[in-house]
mmCIF file of N, CA and C in Angstrom:
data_model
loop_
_atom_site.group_PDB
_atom_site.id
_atom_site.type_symbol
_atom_site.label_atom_id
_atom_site.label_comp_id
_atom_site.label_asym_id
_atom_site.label_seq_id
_atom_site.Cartn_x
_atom_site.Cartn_y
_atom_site.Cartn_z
ATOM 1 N N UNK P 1 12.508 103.418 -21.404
ATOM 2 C CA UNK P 1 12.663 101.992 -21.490
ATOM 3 C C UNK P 1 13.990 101.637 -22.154
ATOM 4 N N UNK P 2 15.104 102.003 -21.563
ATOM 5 C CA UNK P 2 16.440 101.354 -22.219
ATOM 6 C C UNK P 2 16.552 100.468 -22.134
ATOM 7 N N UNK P 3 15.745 99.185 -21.813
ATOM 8 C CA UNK P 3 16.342 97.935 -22.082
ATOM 9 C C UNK P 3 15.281 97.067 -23.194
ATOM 10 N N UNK P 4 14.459 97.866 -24.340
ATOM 11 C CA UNK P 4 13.996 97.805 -25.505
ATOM 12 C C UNK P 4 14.760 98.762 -26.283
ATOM 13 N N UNK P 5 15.881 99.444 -25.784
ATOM 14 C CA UNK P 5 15.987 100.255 -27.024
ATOM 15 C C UNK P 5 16.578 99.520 -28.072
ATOM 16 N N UNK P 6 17.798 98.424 -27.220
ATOM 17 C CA UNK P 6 18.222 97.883 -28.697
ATOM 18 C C UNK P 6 16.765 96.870 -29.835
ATOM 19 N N UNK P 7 15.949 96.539 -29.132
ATOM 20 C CA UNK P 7 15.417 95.889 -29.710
ATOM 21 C C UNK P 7 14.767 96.990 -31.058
ATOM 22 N N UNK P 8 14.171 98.064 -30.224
ATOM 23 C CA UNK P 8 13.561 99.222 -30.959
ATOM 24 C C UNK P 8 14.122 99.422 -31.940
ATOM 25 N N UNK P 9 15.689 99.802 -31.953
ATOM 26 C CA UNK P 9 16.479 99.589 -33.313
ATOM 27 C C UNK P 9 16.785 98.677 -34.394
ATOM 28 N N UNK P 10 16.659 97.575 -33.599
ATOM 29 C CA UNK P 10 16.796 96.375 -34.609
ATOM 30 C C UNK P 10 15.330 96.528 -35.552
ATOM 31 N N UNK P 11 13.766 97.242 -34.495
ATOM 32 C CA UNK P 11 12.827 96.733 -35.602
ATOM 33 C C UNK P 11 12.668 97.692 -36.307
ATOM 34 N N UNK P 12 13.269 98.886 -36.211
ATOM 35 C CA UNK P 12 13.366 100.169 -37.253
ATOM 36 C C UNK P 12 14.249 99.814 -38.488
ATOM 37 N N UNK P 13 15.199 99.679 -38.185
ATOM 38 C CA UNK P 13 16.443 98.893 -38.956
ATOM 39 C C UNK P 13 15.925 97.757 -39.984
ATOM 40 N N UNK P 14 15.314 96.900 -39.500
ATOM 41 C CA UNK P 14 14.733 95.731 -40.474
ATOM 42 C C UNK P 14 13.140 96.356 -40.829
ATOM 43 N N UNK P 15 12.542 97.052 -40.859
ATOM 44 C CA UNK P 15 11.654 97.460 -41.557
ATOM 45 C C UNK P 15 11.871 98.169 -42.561
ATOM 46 N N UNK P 16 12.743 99.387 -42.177
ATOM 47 C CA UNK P 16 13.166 99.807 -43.261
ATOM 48 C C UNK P 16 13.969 99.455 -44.459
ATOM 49 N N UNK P 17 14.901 98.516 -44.276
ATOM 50 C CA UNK P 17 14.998 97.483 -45.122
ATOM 51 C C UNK P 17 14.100 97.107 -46.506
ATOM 52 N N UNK P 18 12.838 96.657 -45.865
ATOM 53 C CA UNK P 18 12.267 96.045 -46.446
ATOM 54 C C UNK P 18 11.153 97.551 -47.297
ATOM 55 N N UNK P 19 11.144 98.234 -46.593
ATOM 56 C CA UNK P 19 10.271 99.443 -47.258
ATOM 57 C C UNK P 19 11.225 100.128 -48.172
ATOM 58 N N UNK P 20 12.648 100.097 -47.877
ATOM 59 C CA UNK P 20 13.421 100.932 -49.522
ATOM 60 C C UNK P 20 13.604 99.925 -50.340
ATOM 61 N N UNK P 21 13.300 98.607 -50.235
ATOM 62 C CA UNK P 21 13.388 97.726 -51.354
ATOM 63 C C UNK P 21 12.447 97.690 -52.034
ATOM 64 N N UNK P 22 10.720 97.736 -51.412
ATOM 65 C CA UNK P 22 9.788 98.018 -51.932
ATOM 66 C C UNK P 22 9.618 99.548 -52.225
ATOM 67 N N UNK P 23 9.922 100.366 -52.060
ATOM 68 C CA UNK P 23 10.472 101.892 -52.446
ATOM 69 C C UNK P 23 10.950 101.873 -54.308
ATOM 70 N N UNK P 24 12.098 101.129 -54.060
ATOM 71 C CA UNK P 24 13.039 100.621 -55.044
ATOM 72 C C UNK P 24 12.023 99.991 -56.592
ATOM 73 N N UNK P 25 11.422 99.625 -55.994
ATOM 74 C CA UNK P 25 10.622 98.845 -57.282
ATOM 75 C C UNK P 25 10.257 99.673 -58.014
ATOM 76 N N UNK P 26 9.591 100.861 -57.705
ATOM 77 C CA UNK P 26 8.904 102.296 -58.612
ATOM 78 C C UNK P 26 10.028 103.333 -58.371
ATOM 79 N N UNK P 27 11.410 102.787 -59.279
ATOM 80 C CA UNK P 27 12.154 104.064 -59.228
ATOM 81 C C UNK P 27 12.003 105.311 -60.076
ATOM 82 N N UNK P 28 12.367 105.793 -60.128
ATOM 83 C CA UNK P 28 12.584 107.202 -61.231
ATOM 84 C C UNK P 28 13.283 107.081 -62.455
ATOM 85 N N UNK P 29 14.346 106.258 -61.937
ATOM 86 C CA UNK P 29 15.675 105.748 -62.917
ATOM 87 C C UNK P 29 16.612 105.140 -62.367
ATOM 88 N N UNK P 30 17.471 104.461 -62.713
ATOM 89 C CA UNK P 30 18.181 103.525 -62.044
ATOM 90 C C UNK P 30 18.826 103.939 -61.090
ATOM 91 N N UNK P 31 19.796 105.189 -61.767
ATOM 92 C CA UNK P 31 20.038 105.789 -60.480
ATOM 93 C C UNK P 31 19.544 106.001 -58.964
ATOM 94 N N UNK P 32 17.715 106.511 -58.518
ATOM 95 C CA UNK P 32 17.258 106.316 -58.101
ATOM 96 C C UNK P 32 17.038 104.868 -57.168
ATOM 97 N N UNK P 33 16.432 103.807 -58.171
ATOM 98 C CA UNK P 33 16.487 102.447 -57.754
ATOM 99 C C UNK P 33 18.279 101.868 -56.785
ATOM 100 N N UNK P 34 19.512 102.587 -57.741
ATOM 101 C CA UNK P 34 20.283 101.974 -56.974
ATOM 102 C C UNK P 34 20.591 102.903 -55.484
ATOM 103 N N UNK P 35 20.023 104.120 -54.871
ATOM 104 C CA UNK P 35 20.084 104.986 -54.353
ATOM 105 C C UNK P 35 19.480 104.750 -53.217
ATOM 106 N N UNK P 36 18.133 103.724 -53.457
ATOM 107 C CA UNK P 36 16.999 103.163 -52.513
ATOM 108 C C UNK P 36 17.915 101.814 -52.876
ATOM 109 N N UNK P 37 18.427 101.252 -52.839
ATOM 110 C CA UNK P 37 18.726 99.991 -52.781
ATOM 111 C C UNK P 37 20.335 100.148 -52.043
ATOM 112 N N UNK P 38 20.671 100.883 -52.048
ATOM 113 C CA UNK P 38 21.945 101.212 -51.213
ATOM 114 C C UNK P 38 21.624 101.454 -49.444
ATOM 115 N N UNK P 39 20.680 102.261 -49.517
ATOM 116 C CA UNK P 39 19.676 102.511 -48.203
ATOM 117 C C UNK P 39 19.141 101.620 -47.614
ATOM 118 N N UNK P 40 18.544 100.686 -48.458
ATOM 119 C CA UNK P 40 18.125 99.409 -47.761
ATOM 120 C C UNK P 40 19.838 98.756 -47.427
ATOM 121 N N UNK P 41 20.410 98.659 -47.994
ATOM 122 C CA UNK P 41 21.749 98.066 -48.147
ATOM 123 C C UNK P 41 22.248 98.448 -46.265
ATOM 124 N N UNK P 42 22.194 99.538 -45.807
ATOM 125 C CA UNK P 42 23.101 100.857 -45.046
ATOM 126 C C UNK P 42 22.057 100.080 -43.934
ATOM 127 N N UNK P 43 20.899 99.678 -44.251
ATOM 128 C CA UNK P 43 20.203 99.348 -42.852
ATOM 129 C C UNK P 43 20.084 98.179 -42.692
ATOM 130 N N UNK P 44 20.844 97.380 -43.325
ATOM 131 C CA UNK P 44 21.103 95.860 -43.392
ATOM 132 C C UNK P 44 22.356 95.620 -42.543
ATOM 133 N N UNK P 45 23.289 96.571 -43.018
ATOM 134 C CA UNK P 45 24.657 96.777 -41.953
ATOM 135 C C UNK P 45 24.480 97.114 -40.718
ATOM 136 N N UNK P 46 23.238 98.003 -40.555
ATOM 137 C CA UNK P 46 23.046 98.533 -39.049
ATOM 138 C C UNK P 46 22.032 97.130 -38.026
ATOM 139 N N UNK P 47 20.921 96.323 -39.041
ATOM 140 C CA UNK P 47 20.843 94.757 -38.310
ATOM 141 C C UNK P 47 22.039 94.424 -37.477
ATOM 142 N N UNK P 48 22.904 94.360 -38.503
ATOM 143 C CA UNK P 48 24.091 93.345 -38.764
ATOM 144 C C UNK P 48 25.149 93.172 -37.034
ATOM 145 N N UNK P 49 25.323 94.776 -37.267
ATOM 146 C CA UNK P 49 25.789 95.833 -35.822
ATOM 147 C C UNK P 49 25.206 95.323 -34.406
ATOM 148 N N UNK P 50 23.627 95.606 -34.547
ATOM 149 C CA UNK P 50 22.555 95.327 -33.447
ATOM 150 C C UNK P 50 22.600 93.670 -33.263
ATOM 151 N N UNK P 51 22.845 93.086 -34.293
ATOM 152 C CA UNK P 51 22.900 91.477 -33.815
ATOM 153 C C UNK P 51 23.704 91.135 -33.166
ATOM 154 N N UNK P 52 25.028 91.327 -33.799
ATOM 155 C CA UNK P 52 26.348 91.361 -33.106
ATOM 156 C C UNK P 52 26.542 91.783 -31.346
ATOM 157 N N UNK P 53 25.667 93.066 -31.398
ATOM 158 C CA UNK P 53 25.727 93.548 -30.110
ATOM 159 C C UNK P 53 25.101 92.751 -29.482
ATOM 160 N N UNK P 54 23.852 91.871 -29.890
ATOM 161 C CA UNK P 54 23.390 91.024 -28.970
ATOM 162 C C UNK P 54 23.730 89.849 -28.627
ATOM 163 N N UNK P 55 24.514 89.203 -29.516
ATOM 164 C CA UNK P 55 25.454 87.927 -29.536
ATOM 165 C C UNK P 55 26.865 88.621 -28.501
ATOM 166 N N UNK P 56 27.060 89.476 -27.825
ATOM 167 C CA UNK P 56 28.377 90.266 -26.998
ATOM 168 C C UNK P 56 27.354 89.973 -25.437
ATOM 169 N N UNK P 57 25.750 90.463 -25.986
ATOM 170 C CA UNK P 57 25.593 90.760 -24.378
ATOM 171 C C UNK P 57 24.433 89.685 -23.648
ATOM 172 N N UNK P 58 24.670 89.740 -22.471
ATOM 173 C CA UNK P 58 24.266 88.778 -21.366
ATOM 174 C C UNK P 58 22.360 88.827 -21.691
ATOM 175 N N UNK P 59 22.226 90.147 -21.500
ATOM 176 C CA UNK P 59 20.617 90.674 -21.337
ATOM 177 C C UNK P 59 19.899 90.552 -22.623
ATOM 178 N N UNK P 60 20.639 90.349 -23.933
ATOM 179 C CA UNK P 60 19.379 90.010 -24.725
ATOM 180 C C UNK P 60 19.664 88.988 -25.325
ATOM 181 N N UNK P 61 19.007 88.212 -26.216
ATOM 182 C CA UNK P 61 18.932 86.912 -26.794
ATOM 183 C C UNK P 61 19.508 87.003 -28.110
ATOM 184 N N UNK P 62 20.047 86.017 -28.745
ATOM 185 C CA UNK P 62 20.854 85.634 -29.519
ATOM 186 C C UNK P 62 20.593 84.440 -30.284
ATOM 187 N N UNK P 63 19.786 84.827 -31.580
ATOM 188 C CA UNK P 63 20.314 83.504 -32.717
ATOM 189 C C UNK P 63 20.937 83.747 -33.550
ATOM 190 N N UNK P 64 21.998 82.732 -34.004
ATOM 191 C CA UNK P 64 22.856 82.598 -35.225
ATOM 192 C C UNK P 64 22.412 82.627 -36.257
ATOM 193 N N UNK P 65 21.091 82.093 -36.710
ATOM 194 C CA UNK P 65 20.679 81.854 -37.816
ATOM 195 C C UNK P 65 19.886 83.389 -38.448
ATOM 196 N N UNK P 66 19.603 84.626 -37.491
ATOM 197 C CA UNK P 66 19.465 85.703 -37.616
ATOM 198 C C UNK P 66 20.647 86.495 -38.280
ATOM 199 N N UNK P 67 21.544 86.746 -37.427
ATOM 200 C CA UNK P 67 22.528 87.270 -37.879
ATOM 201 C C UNK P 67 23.315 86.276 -39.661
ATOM 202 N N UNK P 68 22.583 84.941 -39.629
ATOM 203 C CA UNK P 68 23.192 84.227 -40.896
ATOM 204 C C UNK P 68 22.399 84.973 -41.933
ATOM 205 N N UNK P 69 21.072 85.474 -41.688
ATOM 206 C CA UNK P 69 20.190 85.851 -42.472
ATOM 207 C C UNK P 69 20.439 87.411 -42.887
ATOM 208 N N UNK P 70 20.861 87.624 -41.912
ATOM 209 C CA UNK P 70 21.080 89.699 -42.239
ATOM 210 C C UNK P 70 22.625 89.563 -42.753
ATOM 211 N N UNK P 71 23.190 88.648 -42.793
ATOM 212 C CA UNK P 71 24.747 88.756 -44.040
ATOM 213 C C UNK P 71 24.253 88.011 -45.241
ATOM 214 N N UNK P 72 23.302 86.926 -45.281
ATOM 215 C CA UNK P 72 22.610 86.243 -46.618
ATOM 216 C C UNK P 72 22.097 88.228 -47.176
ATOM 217 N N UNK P 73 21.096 88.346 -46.461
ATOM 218 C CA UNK P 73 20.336 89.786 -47.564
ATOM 219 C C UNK P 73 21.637 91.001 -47.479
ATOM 220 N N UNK P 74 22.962 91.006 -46.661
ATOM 221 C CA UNK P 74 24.008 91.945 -47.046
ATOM 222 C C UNK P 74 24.557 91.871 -48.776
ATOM 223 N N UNK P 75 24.521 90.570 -48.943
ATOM 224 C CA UNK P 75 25.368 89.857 -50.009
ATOM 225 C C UNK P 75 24.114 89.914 -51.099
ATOM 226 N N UNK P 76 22.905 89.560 -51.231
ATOM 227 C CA UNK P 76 22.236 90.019 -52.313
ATOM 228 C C UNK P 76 21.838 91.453 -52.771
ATOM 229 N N UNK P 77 21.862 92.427 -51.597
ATOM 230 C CA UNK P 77 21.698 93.982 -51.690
ATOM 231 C C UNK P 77 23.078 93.993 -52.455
ATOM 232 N N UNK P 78 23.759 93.747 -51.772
ATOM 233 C CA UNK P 78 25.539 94.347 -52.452
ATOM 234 C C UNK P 78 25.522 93.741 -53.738
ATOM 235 N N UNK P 79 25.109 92.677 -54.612
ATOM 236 C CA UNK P 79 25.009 91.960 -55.532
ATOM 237 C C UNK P 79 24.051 93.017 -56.013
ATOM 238 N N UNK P 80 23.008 93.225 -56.303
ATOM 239 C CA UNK P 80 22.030 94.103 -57.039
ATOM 240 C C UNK P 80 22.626 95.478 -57.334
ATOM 241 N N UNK P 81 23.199 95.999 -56.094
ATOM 242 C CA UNK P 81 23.978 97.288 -56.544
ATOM 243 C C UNK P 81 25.231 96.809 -57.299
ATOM 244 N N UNK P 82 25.456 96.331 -57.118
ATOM 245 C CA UNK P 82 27.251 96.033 -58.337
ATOM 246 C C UNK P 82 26.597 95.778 -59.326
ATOM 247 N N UNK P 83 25.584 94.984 -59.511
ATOM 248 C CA UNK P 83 25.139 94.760 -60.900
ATOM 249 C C UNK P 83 24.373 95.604 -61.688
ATOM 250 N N UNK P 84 23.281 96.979 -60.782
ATOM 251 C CA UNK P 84 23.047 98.216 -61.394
ATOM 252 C C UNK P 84 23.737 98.663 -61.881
ATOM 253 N N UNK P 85 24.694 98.838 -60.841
ATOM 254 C CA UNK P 85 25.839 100.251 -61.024
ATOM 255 C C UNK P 85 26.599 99.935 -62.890
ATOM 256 N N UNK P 86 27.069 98.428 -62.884
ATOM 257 C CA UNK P 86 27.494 98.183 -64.384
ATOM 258 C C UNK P 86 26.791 98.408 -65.165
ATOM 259 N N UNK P 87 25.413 98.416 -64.720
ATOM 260 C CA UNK P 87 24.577 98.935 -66.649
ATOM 261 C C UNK P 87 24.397 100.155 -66.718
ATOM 262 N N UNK P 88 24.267 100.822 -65.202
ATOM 263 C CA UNK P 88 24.526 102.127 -65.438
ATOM 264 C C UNK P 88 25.638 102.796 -66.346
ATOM 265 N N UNK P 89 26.485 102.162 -65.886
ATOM 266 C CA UNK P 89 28.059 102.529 -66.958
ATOM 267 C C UNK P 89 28.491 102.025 -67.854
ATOM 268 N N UNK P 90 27.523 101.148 -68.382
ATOM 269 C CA UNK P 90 27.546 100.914 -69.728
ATOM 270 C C UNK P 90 27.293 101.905 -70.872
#
């Protein structure tokens, strides 16, 4: 079925997301927490990719306010890790 695969990716991609953030909550140590929160981070970029590709092509559907939403949660993942990472190195 190649013409679900992109979809298939997009819902692997945004699940997992949401399972290393809830991952993230019972870390080990921060390190850890920012390790699972980078991961969720890495599959927020790969949404990001798959949206894009669908806003390029004819055959699948396209909202803006999706792709507004997977750079809104880029920018709070990236915010949580910059702000670990400093108390880490404190």
């Amino acid at each position: 079925m190649k013409r679900f695969a992109m979809a298939n990716q997009i819902f692997k991609a945004g699940t997992s997301i949401g399972a290393n953030v809830k991952e993230a909550q019972s870390p080990e140590s921060l390190k850890d927490f920012i390790h699972k929160m980078k991961i969720a981070h890495k599959e927020a970029e790969e949404i990001e990719y798959w949206l894009m590709l669908c806003k390029k092509s004819e055959h699948y559907p396209f909202k803006q306010e999706l792709l507004d939403k997977a750079k809104e949660i880029l920018r709070i993942l990236g915010k949580i890790i910059s702000s670990s990472k400093a108390k880490l190195n404190k």
